[in-house]
XYZ file of C-alpha atoms in Angstrom:
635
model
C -26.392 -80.736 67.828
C -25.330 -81.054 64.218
C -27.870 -80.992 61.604
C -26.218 -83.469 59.873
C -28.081 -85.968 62.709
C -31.204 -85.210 61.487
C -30.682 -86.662 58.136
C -31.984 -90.205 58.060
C -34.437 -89.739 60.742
C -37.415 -92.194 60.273
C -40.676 -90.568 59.750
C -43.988 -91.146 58.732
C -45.277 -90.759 54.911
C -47.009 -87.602 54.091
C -48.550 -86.179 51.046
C -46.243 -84.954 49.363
C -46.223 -81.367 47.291
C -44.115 -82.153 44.173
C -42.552 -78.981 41.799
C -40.262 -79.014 38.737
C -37.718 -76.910 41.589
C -38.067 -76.403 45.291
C -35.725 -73.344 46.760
C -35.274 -73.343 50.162
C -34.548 -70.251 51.628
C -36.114 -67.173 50.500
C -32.614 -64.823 50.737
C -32.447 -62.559 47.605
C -30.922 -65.132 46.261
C -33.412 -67.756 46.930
C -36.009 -65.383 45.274
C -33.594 -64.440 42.396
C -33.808 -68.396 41.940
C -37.102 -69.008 42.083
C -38.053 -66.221 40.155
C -35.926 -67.158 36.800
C -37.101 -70.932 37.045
C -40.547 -69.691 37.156
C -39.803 -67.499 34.420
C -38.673 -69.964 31.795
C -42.066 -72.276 32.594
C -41.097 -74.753 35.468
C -43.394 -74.875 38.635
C -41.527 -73.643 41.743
C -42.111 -73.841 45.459
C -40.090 -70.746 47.329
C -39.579 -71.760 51.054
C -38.730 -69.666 53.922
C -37.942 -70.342 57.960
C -38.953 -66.769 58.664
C -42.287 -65.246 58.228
C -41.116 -62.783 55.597
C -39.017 -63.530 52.611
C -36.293 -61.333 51.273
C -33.431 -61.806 53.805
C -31.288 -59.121 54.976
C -32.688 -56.570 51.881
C -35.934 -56.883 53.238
C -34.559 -56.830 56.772
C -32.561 -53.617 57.176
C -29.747 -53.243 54.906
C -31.200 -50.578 52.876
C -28.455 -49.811 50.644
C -26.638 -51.895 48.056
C -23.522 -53.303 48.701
C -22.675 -53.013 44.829
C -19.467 -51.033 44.176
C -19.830 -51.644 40.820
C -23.107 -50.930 38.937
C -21.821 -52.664 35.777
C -20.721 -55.458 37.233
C -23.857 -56.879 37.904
C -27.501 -56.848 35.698
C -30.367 -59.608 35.344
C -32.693 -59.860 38.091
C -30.918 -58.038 40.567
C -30.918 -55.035 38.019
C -34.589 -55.326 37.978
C -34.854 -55.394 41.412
C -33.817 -52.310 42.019
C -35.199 -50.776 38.677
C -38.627 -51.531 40.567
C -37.494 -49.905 43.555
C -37.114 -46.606 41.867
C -40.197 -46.812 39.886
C -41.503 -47.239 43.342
C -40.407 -44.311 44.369
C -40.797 -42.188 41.251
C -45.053 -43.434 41.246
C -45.174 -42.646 44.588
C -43.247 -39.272 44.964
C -42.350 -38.223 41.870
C -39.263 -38.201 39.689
C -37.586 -34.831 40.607
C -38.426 -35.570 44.928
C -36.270 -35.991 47.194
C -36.657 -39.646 48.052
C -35.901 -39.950 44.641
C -32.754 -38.667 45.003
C -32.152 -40.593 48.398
C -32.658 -44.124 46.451
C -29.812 -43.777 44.734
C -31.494 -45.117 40.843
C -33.020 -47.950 43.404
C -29.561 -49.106 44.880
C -30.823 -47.539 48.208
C -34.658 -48.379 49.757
C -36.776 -48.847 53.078
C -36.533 -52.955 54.199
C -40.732 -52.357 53.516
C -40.278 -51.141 50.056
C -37.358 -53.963 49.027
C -39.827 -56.633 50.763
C -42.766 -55.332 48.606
C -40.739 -55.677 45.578
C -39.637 -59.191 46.457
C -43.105 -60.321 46.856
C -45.069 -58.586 43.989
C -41.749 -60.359 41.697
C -42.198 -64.202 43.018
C -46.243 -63.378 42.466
C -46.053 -62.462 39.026
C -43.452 -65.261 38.481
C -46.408 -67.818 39.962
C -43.530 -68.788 42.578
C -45.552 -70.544 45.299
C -44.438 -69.160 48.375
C -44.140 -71.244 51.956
C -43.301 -68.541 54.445
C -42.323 -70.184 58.568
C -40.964 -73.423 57.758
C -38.437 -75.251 58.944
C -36.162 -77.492 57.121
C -36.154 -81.138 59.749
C -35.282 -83.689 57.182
C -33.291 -84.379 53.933
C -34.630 -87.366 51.370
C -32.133 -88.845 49.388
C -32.042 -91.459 46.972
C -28.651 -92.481 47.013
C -26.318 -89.598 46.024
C -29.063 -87.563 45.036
C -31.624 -85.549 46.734
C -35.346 -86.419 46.064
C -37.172 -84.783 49.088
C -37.226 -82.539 52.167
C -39.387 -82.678 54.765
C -40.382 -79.454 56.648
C -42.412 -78.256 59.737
C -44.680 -74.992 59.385
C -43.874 -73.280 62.705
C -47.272 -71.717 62.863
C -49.501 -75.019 62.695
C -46.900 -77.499 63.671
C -47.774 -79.204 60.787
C -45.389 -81.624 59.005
C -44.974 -81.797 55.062
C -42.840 -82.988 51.892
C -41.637 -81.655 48.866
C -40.540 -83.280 45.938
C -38.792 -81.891 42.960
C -36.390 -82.483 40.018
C -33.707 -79.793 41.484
C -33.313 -78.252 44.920
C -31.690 -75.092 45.423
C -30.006 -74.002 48.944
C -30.243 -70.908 49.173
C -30.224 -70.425 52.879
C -27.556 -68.351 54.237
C -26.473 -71.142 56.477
C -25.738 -73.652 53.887
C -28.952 -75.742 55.788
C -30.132 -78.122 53.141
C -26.863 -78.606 51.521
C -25.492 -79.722 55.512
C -28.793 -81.931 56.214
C -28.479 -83.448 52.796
C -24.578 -84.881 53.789
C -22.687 -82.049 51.319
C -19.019 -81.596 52.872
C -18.686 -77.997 53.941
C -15.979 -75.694 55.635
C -16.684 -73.668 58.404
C -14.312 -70.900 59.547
C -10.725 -69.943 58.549
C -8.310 -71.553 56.384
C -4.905 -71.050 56.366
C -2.234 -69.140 54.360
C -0.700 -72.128 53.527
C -3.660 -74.293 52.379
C -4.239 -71.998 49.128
C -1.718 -69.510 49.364
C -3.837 -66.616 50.152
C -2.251 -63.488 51.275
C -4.737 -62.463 53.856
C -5.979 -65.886 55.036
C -6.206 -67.215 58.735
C -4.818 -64.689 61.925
C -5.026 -61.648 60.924
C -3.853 -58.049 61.823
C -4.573 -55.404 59.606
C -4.624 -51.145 59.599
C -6.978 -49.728 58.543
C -5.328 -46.978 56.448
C -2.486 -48.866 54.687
C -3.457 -52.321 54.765
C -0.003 -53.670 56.055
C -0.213 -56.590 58.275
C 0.847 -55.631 62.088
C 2.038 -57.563 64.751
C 0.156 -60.999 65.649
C -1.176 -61.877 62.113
C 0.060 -65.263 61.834
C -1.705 -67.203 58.791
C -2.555 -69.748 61.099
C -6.373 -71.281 59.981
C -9.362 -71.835 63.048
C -12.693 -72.529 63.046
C -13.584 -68.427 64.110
C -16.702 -66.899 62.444
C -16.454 -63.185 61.153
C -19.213 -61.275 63.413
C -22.976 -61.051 63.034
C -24.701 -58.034 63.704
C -28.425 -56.710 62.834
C -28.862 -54.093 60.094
C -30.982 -51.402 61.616
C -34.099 -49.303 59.649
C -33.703 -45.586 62.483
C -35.322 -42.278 61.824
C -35.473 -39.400 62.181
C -38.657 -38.698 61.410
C -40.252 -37.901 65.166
C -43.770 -38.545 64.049
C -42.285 -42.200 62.674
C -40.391 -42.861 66.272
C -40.444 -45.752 68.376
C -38.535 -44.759 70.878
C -36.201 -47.635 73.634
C -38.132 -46.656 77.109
C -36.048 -49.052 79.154
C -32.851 -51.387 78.643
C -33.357 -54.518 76.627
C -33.059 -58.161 78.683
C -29.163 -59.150 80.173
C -28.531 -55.011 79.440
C -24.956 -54.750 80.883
C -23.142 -51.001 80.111
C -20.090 -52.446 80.718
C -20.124 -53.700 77.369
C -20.243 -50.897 75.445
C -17.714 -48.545 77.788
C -14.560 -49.632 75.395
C -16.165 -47.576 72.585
C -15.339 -44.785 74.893
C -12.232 -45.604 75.578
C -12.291 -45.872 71.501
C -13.543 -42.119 71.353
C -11.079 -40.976 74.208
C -8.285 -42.179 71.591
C -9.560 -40.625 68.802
C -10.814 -44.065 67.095
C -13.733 -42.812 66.111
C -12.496 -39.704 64.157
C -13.106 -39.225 60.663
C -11.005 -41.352 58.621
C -8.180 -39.919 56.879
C -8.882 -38.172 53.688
C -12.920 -37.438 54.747
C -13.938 -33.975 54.323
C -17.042 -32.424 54.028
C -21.099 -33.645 55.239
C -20.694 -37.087 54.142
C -18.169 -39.955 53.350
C -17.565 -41.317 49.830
C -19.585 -44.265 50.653
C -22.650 -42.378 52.119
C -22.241 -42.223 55.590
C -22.980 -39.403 57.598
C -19.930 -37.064 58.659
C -21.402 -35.694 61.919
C -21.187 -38.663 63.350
C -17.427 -38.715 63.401
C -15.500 -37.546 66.564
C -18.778 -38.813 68.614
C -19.845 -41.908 70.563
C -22.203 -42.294 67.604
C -19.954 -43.187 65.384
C -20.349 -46.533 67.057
C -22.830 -46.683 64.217
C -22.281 -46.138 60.679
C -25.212 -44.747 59.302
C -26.898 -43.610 55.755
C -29.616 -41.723 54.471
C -32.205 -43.525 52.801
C -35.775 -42.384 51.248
C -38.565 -41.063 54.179
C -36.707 -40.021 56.708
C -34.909 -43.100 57.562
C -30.793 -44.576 57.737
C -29.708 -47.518 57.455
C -27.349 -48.417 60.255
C -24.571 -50.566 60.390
C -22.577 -51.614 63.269
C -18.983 -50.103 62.919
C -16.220 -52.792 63.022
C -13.363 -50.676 63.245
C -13.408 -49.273 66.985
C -12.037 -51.411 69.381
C -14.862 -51.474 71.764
C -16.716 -53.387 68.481
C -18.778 -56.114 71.188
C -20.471 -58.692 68.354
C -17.737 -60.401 67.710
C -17.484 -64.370 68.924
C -21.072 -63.962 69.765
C -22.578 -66.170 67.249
C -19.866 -68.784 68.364
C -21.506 -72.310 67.082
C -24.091 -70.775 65.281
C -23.848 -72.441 62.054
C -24.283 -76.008 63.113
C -26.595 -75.421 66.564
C -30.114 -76.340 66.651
C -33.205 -74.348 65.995
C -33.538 -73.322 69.436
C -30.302 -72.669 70.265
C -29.752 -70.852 66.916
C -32.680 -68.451 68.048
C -30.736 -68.168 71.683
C -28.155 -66.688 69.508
C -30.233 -64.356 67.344
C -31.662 -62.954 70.263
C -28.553 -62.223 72.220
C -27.264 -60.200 69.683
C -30.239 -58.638 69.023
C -30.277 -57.282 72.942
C -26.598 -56.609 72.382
C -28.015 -54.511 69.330
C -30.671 -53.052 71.189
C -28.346 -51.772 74.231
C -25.890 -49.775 72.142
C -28.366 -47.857 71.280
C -29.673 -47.787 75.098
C -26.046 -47.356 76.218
C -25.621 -44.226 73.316
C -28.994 -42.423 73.930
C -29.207 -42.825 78.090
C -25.682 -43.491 79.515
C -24.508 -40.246 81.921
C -21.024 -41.115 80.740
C -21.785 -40.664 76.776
C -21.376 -36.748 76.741
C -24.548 -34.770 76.737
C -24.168 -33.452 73.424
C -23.333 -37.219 71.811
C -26.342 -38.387 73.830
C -28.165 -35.638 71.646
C -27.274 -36.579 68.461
C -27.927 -40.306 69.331
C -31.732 -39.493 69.996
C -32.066 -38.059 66.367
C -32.351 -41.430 65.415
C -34.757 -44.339 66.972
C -36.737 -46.827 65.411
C -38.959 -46.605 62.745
C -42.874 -47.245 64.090
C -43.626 -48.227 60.337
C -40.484 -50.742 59.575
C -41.070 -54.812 61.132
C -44.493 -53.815 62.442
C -44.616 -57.710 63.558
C -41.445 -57.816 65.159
C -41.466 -54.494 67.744
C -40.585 -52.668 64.609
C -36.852 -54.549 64.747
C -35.286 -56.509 61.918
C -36.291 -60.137 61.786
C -33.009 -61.567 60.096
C -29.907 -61.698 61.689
C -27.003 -60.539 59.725
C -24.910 -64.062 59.133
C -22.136 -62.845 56.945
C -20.589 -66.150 56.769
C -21.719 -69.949 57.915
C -21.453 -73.164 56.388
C -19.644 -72.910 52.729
C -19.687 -76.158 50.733
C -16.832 -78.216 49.209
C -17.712 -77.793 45.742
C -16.505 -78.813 41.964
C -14.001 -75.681 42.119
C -12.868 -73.902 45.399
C -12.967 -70.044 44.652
C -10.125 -68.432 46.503
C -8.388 -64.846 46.886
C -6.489 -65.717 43.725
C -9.731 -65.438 41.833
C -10.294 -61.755 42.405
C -6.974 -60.391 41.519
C -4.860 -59.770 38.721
C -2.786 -62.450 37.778
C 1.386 -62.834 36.628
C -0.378 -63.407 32.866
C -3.245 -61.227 32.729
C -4.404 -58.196 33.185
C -7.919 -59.007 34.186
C -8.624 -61.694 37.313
C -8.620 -65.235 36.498
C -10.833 -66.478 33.372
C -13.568 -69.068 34.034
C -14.876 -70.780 30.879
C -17.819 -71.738 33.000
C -18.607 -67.764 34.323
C -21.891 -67.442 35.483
C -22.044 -64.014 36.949
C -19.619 -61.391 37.437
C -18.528 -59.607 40.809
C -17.178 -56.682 41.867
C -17.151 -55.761 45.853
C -13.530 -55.590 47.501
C -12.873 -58.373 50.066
C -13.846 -57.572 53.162
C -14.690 -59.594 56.816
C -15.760 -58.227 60.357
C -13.437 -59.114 62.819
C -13.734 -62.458 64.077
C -12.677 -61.736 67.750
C -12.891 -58.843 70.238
C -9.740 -56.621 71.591
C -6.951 -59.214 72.400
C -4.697 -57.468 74.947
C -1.391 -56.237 73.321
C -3.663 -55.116 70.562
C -4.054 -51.572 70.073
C -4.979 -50.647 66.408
C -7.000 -53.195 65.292
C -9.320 -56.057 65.472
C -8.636 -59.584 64.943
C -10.019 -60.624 61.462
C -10.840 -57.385 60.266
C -10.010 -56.954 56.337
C -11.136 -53.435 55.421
C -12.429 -52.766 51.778
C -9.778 -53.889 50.072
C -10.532 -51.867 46.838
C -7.120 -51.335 45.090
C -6.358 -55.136 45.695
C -9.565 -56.721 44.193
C -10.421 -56.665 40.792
C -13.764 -57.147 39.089
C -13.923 -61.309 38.575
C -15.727 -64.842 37.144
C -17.908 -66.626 39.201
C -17.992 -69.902 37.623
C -20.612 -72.480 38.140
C -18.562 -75.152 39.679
C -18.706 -72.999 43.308
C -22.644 -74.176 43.343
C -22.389 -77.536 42.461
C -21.466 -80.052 45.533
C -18.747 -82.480 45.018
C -21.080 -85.306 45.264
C -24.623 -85.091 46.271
C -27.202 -83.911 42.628
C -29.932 -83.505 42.755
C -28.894 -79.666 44.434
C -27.242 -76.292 43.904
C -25.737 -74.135 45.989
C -25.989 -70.063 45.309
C -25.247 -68.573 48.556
C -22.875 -70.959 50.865
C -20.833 -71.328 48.031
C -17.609 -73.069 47.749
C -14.938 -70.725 48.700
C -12.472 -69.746 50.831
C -13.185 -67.462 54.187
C -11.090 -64.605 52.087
C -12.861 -64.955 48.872
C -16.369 -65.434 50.357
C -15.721 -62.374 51.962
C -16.240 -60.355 48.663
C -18.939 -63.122 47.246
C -20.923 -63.061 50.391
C -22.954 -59.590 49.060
C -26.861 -59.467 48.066
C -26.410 -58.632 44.879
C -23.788 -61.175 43.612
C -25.537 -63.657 45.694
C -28.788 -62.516 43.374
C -26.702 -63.158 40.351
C -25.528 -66.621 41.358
C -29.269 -67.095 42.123
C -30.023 -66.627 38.695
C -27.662 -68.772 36.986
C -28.825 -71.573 39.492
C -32.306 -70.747 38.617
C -31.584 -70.934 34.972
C -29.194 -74.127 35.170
C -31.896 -75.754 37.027
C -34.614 -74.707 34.274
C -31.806 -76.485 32.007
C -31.527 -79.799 33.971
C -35.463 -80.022 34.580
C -35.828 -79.818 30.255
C -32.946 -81.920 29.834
C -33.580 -84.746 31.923
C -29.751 -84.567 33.408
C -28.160 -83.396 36.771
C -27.421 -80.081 37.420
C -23.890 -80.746 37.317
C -24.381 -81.981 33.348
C -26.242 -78.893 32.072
C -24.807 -77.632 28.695
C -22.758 -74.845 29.832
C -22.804 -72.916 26.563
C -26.688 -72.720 26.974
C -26.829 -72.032 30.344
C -24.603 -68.806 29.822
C -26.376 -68.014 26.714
C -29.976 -67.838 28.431
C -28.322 -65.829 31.512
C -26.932 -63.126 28.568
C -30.264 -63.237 26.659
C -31.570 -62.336 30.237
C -29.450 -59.071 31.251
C -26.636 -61.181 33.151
C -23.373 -60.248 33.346
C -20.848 -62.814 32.863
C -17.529 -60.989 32.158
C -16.918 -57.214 32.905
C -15.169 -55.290 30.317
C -14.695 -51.222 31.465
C -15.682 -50.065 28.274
C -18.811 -52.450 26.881
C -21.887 -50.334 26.537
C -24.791 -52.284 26.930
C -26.725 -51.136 23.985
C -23.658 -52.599 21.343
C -25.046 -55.563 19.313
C -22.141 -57.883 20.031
C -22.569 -57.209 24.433
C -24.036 -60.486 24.837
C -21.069 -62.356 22.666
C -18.218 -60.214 23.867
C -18.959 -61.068 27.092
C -19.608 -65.423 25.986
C -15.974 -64.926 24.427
C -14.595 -63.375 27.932
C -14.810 -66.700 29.128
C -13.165 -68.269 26.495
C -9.449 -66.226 26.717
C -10.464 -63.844 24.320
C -9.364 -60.836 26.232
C -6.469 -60.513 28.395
C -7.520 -57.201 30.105
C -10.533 -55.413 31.382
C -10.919 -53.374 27.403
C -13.419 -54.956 24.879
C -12.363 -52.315 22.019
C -15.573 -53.635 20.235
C -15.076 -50.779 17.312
C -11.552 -51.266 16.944
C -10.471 -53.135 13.719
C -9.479 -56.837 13.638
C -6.240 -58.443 12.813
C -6.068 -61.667 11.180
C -3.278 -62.695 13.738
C -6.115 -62.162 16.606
C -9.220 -63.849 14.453
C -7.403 -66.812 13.774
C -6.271 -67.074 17.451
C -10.072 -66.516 18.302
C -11.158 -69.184 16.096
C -8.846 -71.875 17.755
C -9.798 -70.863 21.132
C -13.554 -70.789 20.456
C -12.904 -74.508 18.901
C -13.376 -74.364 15.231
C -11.235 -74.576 12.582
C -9.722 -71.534 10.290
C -7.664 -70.852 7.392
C -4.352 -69.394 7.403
C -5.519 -65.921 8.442
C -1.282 -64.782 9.802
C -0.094 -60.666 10.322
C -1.400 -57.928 11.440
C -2.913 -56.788 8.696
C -6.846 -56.426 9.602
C -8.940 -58.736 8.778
C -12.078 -57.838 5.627
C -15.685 -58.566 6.100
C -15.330 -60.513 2.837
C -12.721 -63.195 3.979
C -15.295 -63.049 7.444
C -17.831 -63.585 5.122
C -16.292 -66.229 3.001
C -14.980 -68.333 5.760
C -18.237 -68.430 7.834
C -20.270 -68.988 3.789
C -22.552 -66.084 4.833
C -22.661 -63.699 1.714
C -25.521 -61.102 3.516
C -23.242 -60.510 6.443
C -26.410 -59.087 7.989
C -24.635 -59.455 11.451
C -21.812 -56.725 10.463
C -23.282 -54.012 9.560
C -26.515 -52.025 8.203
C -24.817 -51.876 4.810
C -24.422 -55.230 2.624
C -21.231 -56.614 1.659
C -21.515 -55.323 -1.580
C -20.754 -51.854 -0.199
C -17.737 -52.271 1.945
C -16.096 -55.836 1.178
C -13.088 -54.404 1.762
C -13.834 -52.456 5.107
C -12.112 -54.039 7.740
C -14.088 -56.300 10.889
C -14.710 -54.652 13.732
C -13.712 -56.807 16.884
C -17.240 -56.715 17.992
C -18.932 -57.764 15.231
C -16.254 -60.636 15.014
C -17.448 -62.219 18.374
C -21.180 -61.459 17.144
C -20.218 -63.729 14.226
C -18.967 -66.388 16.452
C -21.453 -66.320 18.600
C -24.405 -66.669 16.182
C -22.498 -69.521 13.937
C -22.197 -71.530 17.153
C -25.540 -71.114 18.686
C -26.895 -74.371 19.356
């Protein structure tokens, strides 16, 4: 069943709870959402379908899929700047599961969970944990209303608010509220991306092989579950017996995969451990079925490796996005005995060598992890589902370098920055003829994507207000394939939190907001809106360097804040930040006292410790140039 049927189903009226902003969906960035509304004074109701709120951080991917610290601040950063004080209270700074959590980028699914909930409680976020979404209310174009069931009391209720944000890694609300959405692959020729539609890729070069065709389909990239082992024996909760529909035969290509010398170290890896943290013994075993990494107590999280060819997930979550409850939970729990039965097949299997049977029992489930759930994770990895049609389609052009630039495309309406290489699980298993690589499969492509702009048109619906969109976000399959991480879907969070703060105050729809104020209060907040390689975060003009990277200012990744400025560049500056200059021309730079004359601000305070008096002659620093901007044209 579609969920658009379930739109304009008649019901009964019911009390109804009514908030300044209702999030549905309490994903990290749901609660990133919620969180910043909260924050700037508006009353916020945080709903979840599962029992637990913080989505796949809270459900067993225990490291950060960040590859770029910079690239990313606000809420998320405090996120995990909680996490480590958690760990440094707890264990102390110089221990070793201070070490193992990374500055807070790695943590237990318990700790992250923790976090989420002691942040929505001191935000006053009211929190609505087991509900399910059943109806949309709309008034017109505009959403007014949903209409939920609490899956513990089978109790029906409303909620009304100004805004609603979707933050449901399906794209739910957004779907049962009539927003236009794409759902699996486009092709090459509908945006002119490189790596969209059939694809065949190695996993060394990155050249396309034999059978990638460009060709678009409705295939899903594959869901897995993120797993929370040990290897802590006192901590174990150990697989007794086989898991429901447990059939070996679907886990003997991985030996096949081993027999081949798949599951070898890749090229280049030396040494105990991988550049990215996984764990090197693993390699040249059955194991390696998993990728796993250390995190704090004893634990790893686990991954399920796409790159063998014996990979099983894929085309299991066939339908998923649009099937009903029930048969969505069919779905989840196929996988998770598919899940369950590697690790069966790994640990018990007489054809898994004896010594790769051995190092797959170092590691079981942890007794202390999902206590209410037979200590297994609760959310099922959906890397991709419904993304909406929105105001601007975000493609693979968006995260590369350009013919004109040397940064990726500039978005006067940035709201967050990103940073992870694009990236999908295959979409289907072996095909015959096929022997290298997975259908679908686009490895970490890290020299091809470029730190990028995620402007606010990707959350805002074509049509319906009322509603924005942080996590199904308009894009393509390629480009949500580097979007579709925790922490940039945190980020987005934010600004939608923040925008709707905006449209609550100003009476307008979230599509209206004043953009210059909604970037400004994400800057005053620790966002990152445009990544420069060499912006320190404790320079005075951060916040405004990073305003002006929206605005053209910068053609490459370099802010040069201390580096003089010419009056050729200010008066180029000027016109593209929309006010009018004098006839600053050359190269020569540029004097605090013709700054100071042309903005009528004798104290030039904003330059410098010393007054003008001193140093009217002392050229303007590029930094203190935007800072200038920036504080004349604060609204």
């Amino acid at each position: 069943m579609r969920f658009l049927a379930a739109l304009f189903v008649p019901t009964l009226a019911l009390a109804a709870n009514t908030y300044d902003v209702v999030v549905y969906g309490g994903t990290p960035g749901g609660i990133s959402a919620a969180v910043t509304a909260a924050r700037l004074g508006r009353s916020v109701a945080l709903i979840e379908y599962h029992p637990h709120i913080g989505g796949m951080s809270a459900s067993g991917l225990g490291k950060s899929d960040i590859e770029n610290r910079d690239a990313i601040g606000g809420v998320f950063r405090e996120f995990v700047g909680r996490v480590r004080d958690h760990y440094v209270e707890r264990y102390g700074p110089e221990s070793d599961n201070v070490r193992l959590s990374r500055d807070g980028y790695y943590y237990e699914p318990s700790v992250a969970e923790a976090v989420f909930d002691r942040m929505v409680g001191d935000a006053g976020v009211a929190v609505y944990r087991s509900y399910r979404l059943d109806e949309v209310i709309r008034a017109h174009d505009r959403v007014t209303g949903i209409r939920v069931l609490n899956r513990a009391t089978g109790r029906a209720e409303e909620f009304r608010a100004k805004v609603f944000v979707d933050a449901t890694y399906e794209g739910d609300l957004a779907a049962f509220a009539g927003v236009r959405y794409r759902l699996g692959r486009e092709s090459r020729r509908d945006f002119n991306e490189l790596h969209a539609g059939v694809v065949y890729q190695d996993h060394n070069s990155r050249r396309f092989l034999p059978g990638t065709t460009g060709e678009g389909d409705h295939r899903l990239q594959a869901y897995t579950f993120r797993l929370c082992l040990t290897t802590d024996g006192a901590n174990s909760y150990r697989l007794e017996r086989p898991p429901p529909d447990y059939d070996r035969s679907r886990y003997l290509g991985y030996v096949d995969d081993w027999k081949a010398g798949r599951l070898d170290a890749p090229r280049g890896v030396e040494g105990t451990k991988t550049g990215r943290g996984y764990f090197a013994p693993t390699f040249g075993t059955l194991v390696r079925a998993l990728s796993i990494t250390e995190i704090p107590n004893g634990k790893t999280d686990v991954n399920m490796n796409p790159r063998p060819l014996g990979f099983p997930f894929s085309e299991e979550n066939e339908g998923y996005p649009e099937a009903d409850w029930q048969e969505r939970e069919r779905i989840t729990e196929r996988i998770r005995n598919i899940t369950l039965g590697l690790l069966y097949f790994l640990q018990n299997d007489p054809i898994v060598p004896a010594e790769h049977r051995a190092l797959a029992n170092r590691y079981h489930l942890a007794r202390d992890e999902f206590q209410d759930n037979n200590h297994f994770p609760w959310q099922l990895y959906v890397r991709e589902a419904r993304r909406i049609v929105g105001l601007y389609t975000f493609s693979e052009h968006d995260v590369i370098v350009g013919p004109d630039l040397g940064r990726a495309r500039v978005h006067p309406d940035s709201v967050a920055a990103g940073a992870f290489p694009l990236d999908s699980f295959p979409v289907r298993k072996r095909q015959p003829g096929h022997d290298t690589a997975l259908e679908g499969y686009i490895l970490m492509l890290d020299e091809f994507t470029k730190p990028y702009q995620l402007p606010f048109r990707i959350m805002v619906p074509e049509k319906v207000d009322g509603l924005l969109v942080p996590v199904a976000v308009s894009a393509t399959h390629v480009a949500f394939s580097t979007v579709r991480m925790e922490p940039t879907w945190m980020a987005l969070g934010q600004a939608a939190g923040a925008a709707a703060h905006l449209a609550v105050g100003s009476g307008v729809e979230p599509r209206d907001v004043d953009l210059g104020r909604l970037q400004r209060l994400l800057l005053s907040d620790g966002q990152v809106i445009t990544y420069f390689t060499d912006l320190d975060a404790a320079d005075p003009a951060f916040e405004a360097l990073q305003y002006y990277g929206t605005k053209g200012f910068f053609n490459d990744y370099t802010a040069r804040s201390a580096e003089p400025q010419t009056r050729e560049q200010a008066a180029r500056w000027v016109r593209l930040a929309g006010h009018e200059t004098s006839s600053w021309q050359g190269t020569e730079f540029l004097t605090r006292a013709e700054l100071a004359e042309w903005l009528g601000d004798t104290s030039i305070e904003w330059a410098a410790p010393d007054n003008l008096e001193k140093h009217p002659t002392d050229p303007v620093r590029r930094g203190e140039f935007c800072l200038a901007l920036y504080k004349r044209s604060q609204p």
